[in-house]
One Martini backbone bead per residue (centre of mass of N, CA, C, O) as a GRO file, in nm:
protein
  473
    1UNK     BB    1   2.693  -5.666  -0.136
    2UNK     BB    2   2.836  -5.429   0.068
    3UNK     BB    3   2.801  -5.157   0.210
    4UNK     BB    4   2.872  -4.839   0.204
    5UNK     BB    5   3.107  -4.634   0.361
    6UNK     BB    6   3.028  -4.387   0.564
    7UNK     BB    7   3.279  -4.082   0.608
    8UNK     BB    8   3.303  -3.840   0.732
    9UNK     BB    9   3.513  -3.627   0.496
   10UNK     BB   10   3.591  -3.830   0.295
   11UNK     BB   11   3.631  -4.017   0.031
   12UNK     BB   12   3.445  -4.209   0.073
   13UNK     BB   13   3.195  -4.066   0.122
   14UNK     BB   14   3.186  -3.916  -0.143
   15UNK     BB   15   3.128  -4.162  -0.295
   16UNK     BB   16   2.909  -4.265  -0.184
   17UNK     BB   17   2.688  -4.083  -0.201
   18UNK     BB   18   2.697  -4.068  -0.523
   19UNK     BB   19   2.633  -4.362  -0.575
   20UNK     BB   20   2.326  -4.316  -0.447
   21UNK     BB   21   2.233  -4.163  -0.699
   22UNK     BB   22   1.960  -4.094  -0.910
   23UNK     BB   23   2.023  -4.017  -1.228
   24UNK     BB   24   1.919  -3.881  -1.529
   25UNK     BB   25   2.104  -3.961  -1.836
   26UNK     BB   26   1.893  -3.959  -2.090
   27UNK     BB   27   1.803  -4.270  -2.169
   28UNK     BB   28   1.476  -4.107  -2.088
   29UNK     BB   29   1.150  -4.017  -2.047
   30UNK     BB   30   1.004  -3.806  -1.868
   31UNK     BB   31   0.660  -3.859  -1.707
   32UNK     BB   32   0.504  -3.652  -1.525
   33UNK     BB   33   0.266  -3.632  -1.289
   34UNK     BB   34  -0.024  -3.423  -1.226
   35UNK     BB   35  -0.101  -3.283  -0.905
   36UNK     BB   36  -0.265  -3.162  -0.681
   37UNK     BB   37  -0.182  -2.860  -0.498
   38UNK     BB   38  -0.018  -2.636  -0.347
   39UNK     BB   39   0.259  -2.635  -0.497
   40UNK     BB   40   0.083  -2.675  -0.788
   41UNK     BB   41  -0.004  -2.410  -0.746
   42UNK     BB   42   0.203  -2.218  -0.683
   43UNK     BB   43   0.358  -2.275  -0.956
   44UNK     BB   44   0.153  -2.151  -1.149
   45UNK     BB   45   0.183  -1.882  -1.026
   46UNK     BB   46   0.448  -1.798  -1.088
   47UNK     BB   47   0.477  -1.871  -1.376
   48UNK     BB   48   0.271  -1.632  -1.464
   49UNK     BB   49   0.473  -1.390  -1.447
   50UNK     BB   50   0.624  -1.458  -1.734
   51UNK     BB   51   0.372  -1.283  -1.892
   52UNK     BB   52   0.560  -1.024  -1.869
   53UNK     BB   53   0.764  -1.126  -2.092
   54UNK     BB   54   0.545  -1.142  -2.329
   55UNK     BB   55   0.351  -0.857  -2.238
   56UNK     BB   56   0.522  -0.623  -2.152
   57UNK     BB   57   0.629  -0.471  -2.424
   58UNK     BB   58   0.311  -0.359  -2.505
   59UNK     BB   59   0.342  -0.156  -2.304
   60UNK     BB   60   0.228   0.193  -2.294
   61UNK     BB   61   0.385   0.535  -2.254
   62UNK     BB   62   0.311   0.832  -2.426
   63UNK     BB   63   0.320   0.647  -2.703
   64UNK     BB   64   0.539   0.470  -2.573
   65UNK     BB   65   0.736   0.223  -2.473
   66UNK     BB   66   0.787   0.157  -2.161
   67UNK     BB   67   0.976  -0.097  -2.204
   68UNK     BB   68   1.312  -0.021  -2.322
   69UNK     BB   69   1.637  -0.180  -2.417
   70UNK     BB   70   1.815   0.042  -2.580
   71UNK     BB   71   2.130  -0.066  -2.728
   72UNK     BB   72   2.181   0.107  -2.981
   73UNK     BB   73   2.136   0.387  -2.797
   74UNK     BB   74   2.229   0.367  -2.480
   75UNK     BB   75   1.920   0.276  -2.352
   76UNK     BB   76   1.638   0.296  -2.085
   77UNK     BB   77   1.299   0.264  -2.045
   78UNK     BB   78   1.128   0.371  -1.788
   79UNK     BB   79   0.893   0.517  -1.871
   80UNK     BB   80   1.009   0.821  -1.801
   81UNK     BB   81   1.277   0.672  -1.760
   82UNK     BB   82   1.623   0.751  -1.865
   83UNK     BB   83   1.894   0.528  -1.906
   84UNK     BB   84   2.213   0.603  -1.921
   85UNK     BB   85   2.545   0.502  -1.907
   86UNK     BB   86   2.605   0.693  -1.671
   87UNK     BB   87   2.360   0.478  -1.500
   88UNK     BB   88   2.479   0.185  -1.496
   89UNK     BB   89   2.504   0.166  -1.161
   90UNK     BB   90   2.269   0.081  -1.121
   91UNK     BB   91   2.229  -0.221  -1.288
   92UNK     BB   92   2.460  -0.327  -1.103
   93UNK     BB   93   2.301  -0.334  -0.846
   94UNK     BB   94   2.047  -0.474  -0.949
   95UNK     BB   95   2.233  -0.728  -0.984
   96UNK     BB   96   2.315  -0.768  -0.699
   97UNK     BB   97   2.058  -0.789  -0.579
   98UNK     BB   98   1.967  -1.031  -0.694
   99UNK     BB   99   2.211  -1.240  -0.612
  100UNK     BB  100   2.172  -1.198  -0.322
  101UNK     BB  101   1.880  -1.311  -0.321
  102UNK     BB  102   1.935  -1.585  -0.421
  103UNK     BB  103   2.146  -1.671  -0.215
  104UNK     BB  104   1.963  -1.651   0.032
  105UNK     BB  105   1.744  -1.834  -0.048
  106UNK     BB  106   1.915  -2.060  -0.093
  107UNK     BB  107   2.038  -2.094   0.200
  108UNK     BB  108   1.738  -2.166   0.327
  109UNK     BB  109   1.552  -2.317   0.054
  110UNK     BB  110   1.722  -2.374  -0.164
  111UNK     BB  111   1.591  -2.437  -0.513
  112UNK     BB  112   1.348  -2.256  -0.567
  113UNK     BB  113   1.393  -2.121  -0.810
  114UNK     BB  114   1.393  -2.371  -0.985
  115UNK     BB  115   1.108  -2.465  -0.944
  116UNK     BB  116   0.936  -2.169  -0.975
  117UNK     BB  117   1.114  -1.938  -1.158
  118UNK     BB  118   1.246  -2.086  -1.394
  119UNK     BB  119   1.243  -2.103  -1.729
  120UNK     BB  120   1.286  -2.388  -1.780
  121UNK     BB  121   1.084  -2.494  -1.632
  122UNK     BB  122   0.832  -2.355  -1.731
  123UNK     BB  123   0.866  -2.455  -2.019
  124UNK     BB  124   0.859  -2.737  -1.956
  125UNK     BB  125   0.570  -2.741  -1.847
  126UNK     BB  126   0.421  -2.615  -2.065
  127UNK     BB  127   0.512  -2.862  -2.274
  128UNK     BB  128   0.357  -3.095  -2.090
  129UNK     BB  129   0.082  -3.002  -2.109
  130UNK     BB  130   0.086  -3.023  -2.394
  131UNK     BB  131   0.144  -3.325  -2.416
  132UNK     BB  132  -0.079  -3.413  -2.211
  133UNK     BB  133  -0.331  -3.312  -2.416
  134UNK     BB  134  -0.252  -3.495  -2.654
  135UNK     BB  135  -0.111  -3.793  -2.537
  136UNK     BB  136  -0.166  -3.767  -2.214
  137UNK     BB  137  -0.095  -3.978  -1.977
  138UNK     BB  138   0.188  -4.094  -1.911
  139UNK     BB  139   0.110  -4.394  -2.006
  140UNK     BB  140   0.018  -4.315  -2.283
  141UNK     BB  141   0.305  -4.198  -2.359
  142UNK     BB  142   0.467  -4.447  -2.324
  143UNK     BB  143   0.277  -4.611  -2.546
  144UNK     BB  144   0.357  -4.447  -2.763
  145UNK     BB  145   0.646  -4.435  -2.805
  146UNK     BB  146   0.647  -4.759  -2.840
  147UNK     BB  147   0.478  -4.741  -3.063
  148UNK     BB  148   0.410  -4.775  -3.372
  149UNK     BB  149   0.353  -4.593  -3.656
  150UNK     BB  150   0.105  -4.392  -3.723
  151UNK     BB  151  -0.185  -4.179  -3.779
  152UNK     BB  152  -0.194  -4.102  -3.456
  153UNK     BB  153   0.096  -4.039  -3.423
  154UNK     BB  154   0.169  -3.839  -3.572
  155UNK     BB  155  -0.062  -3.636  -3.535
  156UNK     BB  156   0.010  -3.624  -3.228
  157UNK     BB  157   0.341  -3.541  -3.317
  158UNK     BB  158   0.285  -3.279  -3.509
  159UNK     BB  159   0.105  -3.119  -3.285
  160UNK     BB  160   0.316  -3.069  -3.077
  161UNK     BB  161   0.535  -2.952  -3.215
  162UNK     BB  162   0.388  -2.719  -3.333
  163UNK     BB  163   0.343  -2.569  -3.067
  164UNK     BB  164   0.608  -2.547  -2.979
  165UNK     BB  165   0.706  -2.363  -3.187
  166UNK     BB  166   0.555  -2.135  -3.146
  167UNK     BB  167   0.625  -2.086  -2.884
  168UNK     BB  168   0.935  -2.043  -2.993
  169UNK     BB  169   0.865  -1.780  -3.131
  170UNK     BB  170   0.741  -1.627  -2.962
  171UNK     BB  171   0.978  -1.623  -2.736
  172UNK     BB  172   1.162  -1.487  -2.950
  173UNK     BB  173   1.004  -1.218  -2.984
  174UNK     BB  174   0.968  -1.128  -2.705
  175UNK     BB  175   1.276  -1.069  -2.646
  176UNK     BB  176   1.324  -0.867  -2.900
  177UNK     BB  177   1.104  -0.637  -2.786
  178UNK     BB  178   1.290  -0.544  -2.548
  179UNK     BB  179   1.500  -0.389  -2.767
  180UNK     BB  180   1.232  -0.292  -2.934
  181UNK     BB  181   0.996  -0.182  -3.098
  182UNK     BB  182   0.677  -0.392  -3.124
  183UNK     BB  183   0.557  -0.263  -3.362
  184UNK     BB  184   0.771  -0.285  -3.538
  185UNK     BB  185   0.897  -0.544  -3.537
  186UNK     BB  186   0.605  -0.652  -3.678
  187UNK     BB  187   0.632  -0.522  -3.928
  188UNK     BB  188   0.898  -0.650  -4.023
  189UNK     BB  189   0.813  -0.919  -3.995
  190UNK     BB  190   0.575  -0.909  -4.223
  191UNK     BB  191   0.771  -0.791  -4.450
  192UNK     BB  192   1.083  -0.893  -4.428
  193UNK     BB  193   1.271  -0.657  -4.224
  194UNK     BB  194   1.500  -0.815  -4.098
  195UNK     BB  195   1.775  -0.823  -3.967
  196UNK     BB  196   1.994  -0.985  -3.911
  197UNK     BB  197   2.016  -0.998  -3.580
  198UNK     BB  198   1.688  -1.042  -3.568
  199UNK     BB  199   1.683  -1.301  -3.700
  200UNK     BB  200   1.909  -1.474  -3.524
  201UNK     BB  201   1.793  -1.420  -3.267
  202UNK     BB  202   1.488  -1.552  -3.325
  203UNK     BB  203   1.646  -1.834  -3.349
  204UNK     BB  204   1.762  -1.907  -3.143
  205UNK     BB  205   1.530  -1.896  -2.930
  206UNK     BB  206   1.382  -2.084  -3.060
  207UNK     BB  207   1.530  -2.332  -3.073
  208UNK     BB  208   1.635  -2.325  -2.769
  209UNK     BB  209   1.335  -2.377  -2.664
  210UNK     BB  210   1.258  -2.637  -2.831
  211UNK     BB  211   1.538  -2.817  -2.725
  212UNK     BB  212   1.533  -2.740  -2.404
  213UNK     BB  213   1.191  -2.790  -2.329
  214UNK     BB  214   1.161  -3.060  -2.503
  215UNK     BB  215   1.396  -3.255  -2.486
  216UNK     BB  216   1.602  -3.202  -2.247
  217UNK     BB  217   1.506  -3.066  -1.948
  218UNK     BB  218   1.632  -3.160  -1.703
  219UNK     BB  219   1.939  -3.175  -1.847
  220UNK     BB  220   1.992  -2.885  -1.815
  221UNK     BB  221   2.009  -2.881  -1.530
  222UNK     BB  222   2.226  -3.059  -1.473
  223UNK     BB  223   2.449  -2.979  -1.733
  224UNK     BB  224   2.424  -2.645  -1.790
  225UNK     BB  225   2.357  -2.541  -1.503
  226UNK     BB  226   2.567  -2.316  -1.266
  227UNK     BB  227   2.363  -2.328  -1.049
  228UNK     BB  228   2.381  -2.638  -0.968
  229UNK     BB  229   2.641  -2.647  -0.852
  230UNK     BB  230   2.662  -2.411  -0.661
  231UNK     BB  231   2.460  -2.416  -0.479
  232UNK     BB  232   2.547  -2.597  -0.254
  233UNK     BB  233   2.780  -2.405  -0.109
  234UNK     BB  234   2.497  -2.245   0.018
  235UNK     BB  235   2.447  -2.485   0.186
  236UNK     BB  236   2.320  -2.653   0.495
  237UNK     BB  237   2.225  -2.835   0.749
  238UNK     BB  238   1.972  -2.568   0.776
  239UNK     BB  239   1.850  -2.620   0.527
  240UNK     BB  240   1.575  -2.631   0.341
  241UNK     BB  241   1.379  -2.931   0.213
  242UNK     BB  242   1.312  -3.154   0.059
  243UNK     BB  243   1.223  -3.460   0.307
  244UNK     BB  244   1.245  -3.783   0.427
  245UNK     BB  245   1.128  -3.945   0.691
  246UNK     BB  246   1.259  -4.206   0.796
  247UNK     BB  247   1.186  -4.294   1.088
  248UNK     BB  248   0.883  -4.305   0.991
  249UNK     BB  249   0.882  -4.479   0.704
  250UNK     BB  250   1.020  -4.684   0.852
  251UNK     BB  251   0.950  -4.989   0.698
  252UNK     BB  252   0.857  -5.060   0.383
  253UNK     BB  253   0.514  -5.116   0.288
  254UNK     BB  254   0.219  -5.261   0.181
  255UNK     BB  255  -0.094  -5.260   0.163
  256UNK     BB  256  -0.348  -5.423   0.298
  257UNK     BB  257  -0.592  -5.535   0.313
  258UNK     BB  258  -0.841  -5.303   0.390
  259UNK     BB  259  -0.582  -5.050   0.436
  260UNK     BB  260  -0.363  -5.176   0.595
  261UNK     BB  261  -0.098  -5.137   0.857
  262UNK     BB  262   0.136  -5.255   0.999
  263UNK     BB  263   0.291  -5.198   1.246
  264UNK     BB  264   0.611  -5.209   1.193
  265UNK     BB  265   0.540  -5.017   0.964
  266UNK     BB  266   0.581  -4.786   0.808
  267UNK     BB  267   0.425  -4.488   0.633
  268UNK     BB  268   0.536  -4.611   0.395
  269UNK     BB  269   0.368  -4.796   0.090
  270UNK     BB  270   0.544  -4.775  -0.195
  271UNK     BB  271   0.375  -4.601  -0.462
  272UNK     BB  272   0.548  -4.384  -0.622
  273UNK     BB  273   0.425  -4.084  -0.626
  274UNK     BB  274   0.679  -3.906  -0.579
  275UNK     BB  275   0.825  -4.027  -0.848
  276UNK     BB  276   0.557  -3.960  -1.061
  277UNK     BB  277   0.585  -3.637  -1.034
  278UNK     BB  278   0.896  -3.570  -1.061
  279UNK     BB  279   1.049  -3.400  -1.329
  280UNK     BB  280   1.354  -3.519  -1.235
  281UNK     BB  281   1.347  -3.849  -1.115
  282UNK     BB  282   1.325  -3.837  -0.854
  283UNK     BB  283   1.399  -4.004  -0.515
  284UNK     BB  284   1.376  -3.875  -0.196
  285UNK     BB  285   1.408  -4.168  -0.023
  286UNK     BB  286   1.743  -4.126  -0.125
  287UNK     BB  287   1.776  -3.836  -0.090
  288UNK     BB  288   1.958  -3.581  -0.165
  289UNK     BB  289   1.968  -3.457  -0.491
  290UNK     BB  290   2.099  -3.352  -0.799
  291UNK     BB  291   1.772  -3.312  -0.953
  292UNK     BB  292   1.672  -3.140  -0.729
  293UNK     BB  293   1.418  -2.833  -0.743
  294UNK     BB  294   1.235  -2.777  -0.518
  295UNK     BB  295   0.914  -2.775  -0.567
  296UNK     BB  296   0.709  -2.995  -0.394
  297UNK     BB  297   0.538  -3.212  -0.543
  298UNK     BB  298   0.610  -3.461  -0.333
  299UNK     BB  299   0.418  -3.327  -0.104
  300UNK     BB  300   0.156  -3.375  -0.257
  301UNK     BB  301   0.175  -3.676  -0.322
  302UNK     BB  302   0.193  -3.753  -0.016
  303UNK     BB  303  -0.042  -3.604   0.138
  304UNK     BB  304  -0.261  -3.772  -0.014
  305UNK     BB  305  -0.210  -4.027   0.078
  306UNK     BB  306  -0.226  -3.984   0.380
  307UNK     BB  307  -0.532  -3.896   0.362
  308UNK     BB  308  -0.620  -4.215   0.247
  309UNK     BB  309  -0.481  -4.373   0.532
  310UNK     BB  310  -0.497  -4.202   0.790
  311UNK     BB  311  -0.250  -4.003   0.800
  312UNK     BB  312   0.015  -3.773   0.874
  313UNK     BB  313   0.132  -3.526   0.737
  314UNK     BB  314   0.528  -3.513   0.641
  315UNK     BB  315   0.691  -3.721   0.541
  316UNK     BB  316   0.713  -3.505   0.317
  317UNK     BB  317   0.926  -3.222   0.388
  318UNK     BB  318   1.017  -2.942   0.487
  319UNK     BB  319   1.380  -2.959   0.574
  320UNK     BB  320   1.619  -2.997   0.774
  321UNK     BB  321   1.880  -3.209   0.874
  322UNK     BB  322   1.882  -3.156   1.144
  323UNK     BB  323   1.619  -3.200   1.230
  324UNK     BB  324   1.619  -3.520   1.125
  325UNK     BB  325   1.830  -3.581   1.337
  326UNK     BB  326   1.778  -3.360   1.634
  327UNK     BB  327   1.887  -3.121   1.619
  328UNK     BB  328   1.947  -2.805   1.645
  329UNK     BB  329   1.746  -2.503   1.537
  330UNK     BB  330   1.822  -2.246   1.378
  331UNK     BB  331   1.769  -1.930   1.332
  332UNK     BB  332   1.761  -1.724   1.086
  333UNK     BB  333   1.897  -1.466   1.293
  334UNK     BB  334   2.178  -1.704   1.346
  335UNK     BB  335   2.289  -1.625   1.087
  336UNK     BB  336   2.553  -1.466   0.939
  337UNK     BB  337   2.473  -1.496   0.655
  338UNK     BB  338   2.198  -1.306   0.672
  339UNK     BB  339   2.327  -1.040   0.746
  340UNK     BB  340   2.496  -1.011   0.498
  341UNK     BB  341   2.281  -1.036   0.288
  342UNK     BB  342   2.104  -0.778   0.438
  343UNK     BB  343   2.329  -0.578   0.380
  344UNK     BB  344   2.350  -0.587   0.076
  345UNK     BB  345   2.070  -0.525  -0.007
  346UNK     BB  346   2.047  -0.255   0.130
  347UNK     BB  347   2.238  -0.133  -0.014
  348UNK     BB  348   2.177  -0.161  -0.310
  349UNK     BB  349   1.877  -0.041  -0.278
  350UNK     BB  350   1.973   0.245  -0.157
  351UNK     BB  351   2.121   0.312  -0.422
  352UNK     BB  352   1.868   0.267  -0.641
  353UNK     BB  353   1.710   0.493  -0.520
  354UNK     BB  354   1.888   0.708  -0.506
  355UNK     BB  355   1.926   0.745  -0.819
  356UNK     BB  356   1.622   0.766  -0.902
  357UNK     BB  357   1.600   1.063  -0.718
  358UNK     BB  358   1.861   1.173  -0.898
  359UNK     BB  359   1.837   1.164  -1.206
  360UNK     BB  360   1.684   1.328  -1.381
  361UNK     BB  361   1.670   1.484  -1.684
  362UNK     BB  362   1.912   1.610  -1.652
  363UNK     BB  363   2.279   1.720  -1.702
  364UNK     BB  364   2.595   1.898  -1.555
  365UNK     BB  365   2.872   2.046  -1.675
  366UNK     BB  366   3.157   2.267  -1.589
  367UNK     BB  367   3.474   2.383  -1.747
  368UNK     BB  368   3.674   2.584  -1.694
  369UNK     BB  369   3.922   2.765  -1.796
  370UNK     BB  370   4.305   2.725  -1.792
  371UNK     BB  371   4.388   2.894  -2.057
  372UNK     BB  372   4.307   3.131  -1.971
  373UNK     BB  373   4.139   3.190  -1.658
  374UNK     BB  374   4.154   3.504  -1.785
  375UNK     BB  375   4.018   3.838  -1.912
  376UNK     BB  376   4.094   4.154  -2.032
  377UNK     BB  377   3.914   4.375  -2.153
  378UNK     BB  378   3.880   4.702  -2.336
  379UNK     BB  379   3.704   4.801  -2.083
  380UNK     BB  380   3.804   4.608  -1.810
  381UNK     BB  381   3.711   4.371  -1.763
  382UNK     BB  382   3.610   4.042  -1.683
  383UNK     BB  383   3.658   3.717  -1.838
  384UNK     BB  384   3.508   3.375  -1.868
  385UNK     BB  385   3.544   3.046  -1.944
  386UNK     BB  386   3.309   2.799  -2.054
  387UNK     BB  387   3.247   2.476  -2.068
  388UNK     BB  388   2.945   2.286  -2.175
  389UNK     BB  389   2.741   1.972  -2.052
  390UNK     BB  390   2.459   1.842  -2.175
  391UNK     BB  391   2.217   1.620  -2.057
  392UNK     BB  392   1.973   1.433  -2.171
  393UNK     BB  393   1.697   1.214  -2.049
  394UNK     BB  394   1.492   1.245  -2.279
  395UNK     BB  395   1.281   1.213  -2.544
  396UNK     BB  396   1.341   1.517  -2.606
  397UNK     BB  397   1.392   1.784  -2.728
  398UNK     BB  398   1.578   2.071  -2.595
  399UNK     BB  399   1.589   2.381  -2.495
  400UNK     BB  400   1.830   2.608  -2.344
  401UNK     BB  401   1.920   2.792  -2.041
  402UNK     BB  402   2.137   3.034  -1.892
  403UNK     BB  403   2.246   3.081  -1.558
  404UNK     BB  404   2.315   3.297  -1.244
  405UNK     BB  405   2.468   3.241  -0.905
  406UNK     BB  406   2.626   3.445  -0.774
  407UNK     BB  407   2.918   3.599  -0.754
  408UNK     BB  408   2.937   3.877  -0.940
  409UNK     BB  409   2.872   4.184  -0.942
  410UNK     BB  410   2.738   4.264  -1.251
  411UNK     BB  411   2.725   4.002  -1.402
  412UNK     BB  412   2.767   3.860  -1.747
  413UNK     BB  413   2.584   3.652  -1.964
  414UNK     BB  414   2.686   3.589  -2.291
  415UNK     BB  415   2.388   3.528  -2.482
  416UNK     BB  416   2.147   3.419  -2.258
  417UNK     BB  417   1.918   3.459  -2.477
  418UNK     BB  418   2.027   3.203  -2.611
  419UNK     BB  419   1.932   2.909  -2.715
  420UNK     BB  420   2.010   2.570  -2.661
  421UNK     BB  421   2.050   2.256  -2.817
  422UNK     BB  422   1.931   1.899  -2.694
  423UNK     BB  423   1.891   1.602  -2.741
  424UNK     BB  424   1.771   1.311  -2.708
  425UNK     BB  425   1.986   1.129  -2.541
  426UNK     BB  426   2.204   1.354  -2.567
  427UNK     BB  427   2.534   1.550  -2.567
  428UNK     BB  428   2.584   1.908  -2.521
  429UNK     BB  429   2.814   2.154  -2.630
  430UNK     BB  430   2.928   2.453  -2.493
  431UNK     BB  431   3.001   2.812  -2.518
  432UNK     BB  432   3.082   3.033  -2.190
  433UNK     BB  433   3.033   3.387  -2.131
  434UNK     BB  434   3.178   3.574  -1.824
  435UNK     BB  435   3.168   3.891  -1.667
  436UNK     BB  436   3.276   4.163  -1.506
  437UNK     BB  437   3.358   4.411  -1.297
  438UNK     BB  438   3.667   4.487  -1.178
  439UNK     BB  439   3.537   4.645  -0.916
  440UNK     BB  440   3.366   4.358  -0.801
  441UNK     BB  441   3.669   4.192  -0.807
  442UNK     BB  442   3.779   4.064  -0.520
  443UNK     BB  443   3.888   3.792  -0.561
  444UNK     BB  444   4.046   3.497  -0.767
  445UNK     BB  445   3.772   3.330  -0.615
  446UNK     BB  446   3.444   3.278  -0.679
  447UNK     BB  447   3.120   3.164  -0.612
  448UNK     BB  448   2.915   2.979  -0.813
  449UNK     BB  449   2.598   2.896  -0.992
  450UNK     BB  450   2.493   2.695  -1.268
  451UNK     BB  451   2.166   2.704  -1.477
  452UNK     BB  452   2.005   2.477  -1.648
  453UNK     BB  453   1.687   2.536  -1.850
  454UNK     BB  454   1.363   2.487  -2.002
  455UNK     BB  455   1.221   2.721  -2.171
  456UNK     BB  456   0.937   2.565  -2.137
  457UNK     BB  457   1.036   2.382  -1.881
  458UNK     BB  458   1.180   2.466  -1.561
  459UNK     BB  459   1.184   2.158  -1.402
  460UNK     BB  460   1.400   2.104  -1.639
  461UNK     BB  461   1.717   2.076  -1.505
  462UNK     BB  462   2.040   2.218  -1.372
  463UNK     BB  463   2.312   2.202  -1.164
  464UNK     BB  464   2.694   2.393  -1.102
  465UNK     BB  465   2.958   2.407  -0.949
  466UNK     BB  466   3.143   2.724  -0.961
  467UNK     BB  467   3.393   2.979  -1.083
  468UNK     BB  468   3.540   3.297  -1.044
  469UNK     BB  469   3.802   3.470  -1.224
  470UNK     BB  470   4.085   3.680  -1.127
  471UNK     BB  471   4.298   3.872  -0.994
  472UNK     BB  472   4.523   3.993  -0.800
  473UNK     BB  473   4.496   4.204  -0.442
   0.00000   0.00000   0.00000
């Protein structure tokens, strides 16, 4: 059978490329080998950041949960900050910042997020680590899978699945307590008082983690993850990714007696170590594959073999297609898309910083009465009516008092010494009357600024610019 012809940009070329992809369709279980190396160490470090997911919600601050996404009460608590629905635009900017960062990283180094940070990758790595500790190395696991059922096999399999289930349950609990107080949740869990929503969430995340990380593994990346599909359009010939240097490695051949390599032979000794360590079963020597998650473990495997046979490292390395084919390689700053991503990221980051620095503990809005604009009192004074709306962003109920600066000389706020109660995380509305001597009202509109401040702590305050209206002169 003749080799398929590759024509760049043609239907034949696209078809040929897909024919050469060696993708595991789930008909066999991949038992990847674990080898030490710099990328394996880096993978352990990046995956350890997920410990924040497990334990971050237990952090307390001033007697309360430091990080709480209180969806029921429509509040996000981050230490002393309380983000309410009025500030949700900052959450949108945060999501935009994360998305643009992901796109920028993908355009530069392909699917490094999948290989080092993705929760599916991290949990699969944890589950397979448990599997290795109980069932042994990949060869032993393959033999155990093929062996008939006996007491030893049952014990090992049951032990593995019980630990998997324990991790899955803890994952479900850890997810839920980000949305409600951890101590209250554990109390309700231990006393079987969880609500239907809480129980449903726990069950869904437990079963999802158990089946996705324990059984589907790389199949979830291949067929369920949308990022695996869209990342291809973010990469080009300048994107660096794990690549096999064909010019240096071919033709392949086994080592001769005495560990010698034939002179005409390439550096690849066909040891298959790069395939055995791949968590998705990819043979990187066949070119870029659909299942490659850019984890770099094949680099560790190949480098260790090159060290043993006295060859330089880098037969498999992070490289771009242009580099491998000898074309000029652009610097990172020479890519127009890089600057587009940087601008969007900086704008989103600037918006978030502005929002956080101007968040405040209290927000005030004032709406002057429109009908009528003012009232002439029996004593001849002019009175304006205002509707105040005060939003308390703190976690405590506050009593506030009203004052004003500017306006008309001799103006008086009616019942200014009467504090108004504003409940925590909520807005309170009340009416304020301001009156001034008629002879001091110089024009139809006089600018003034209202201020509300906490009775106990005047630093918790908010201002709002408004006007005092009077008759025409």
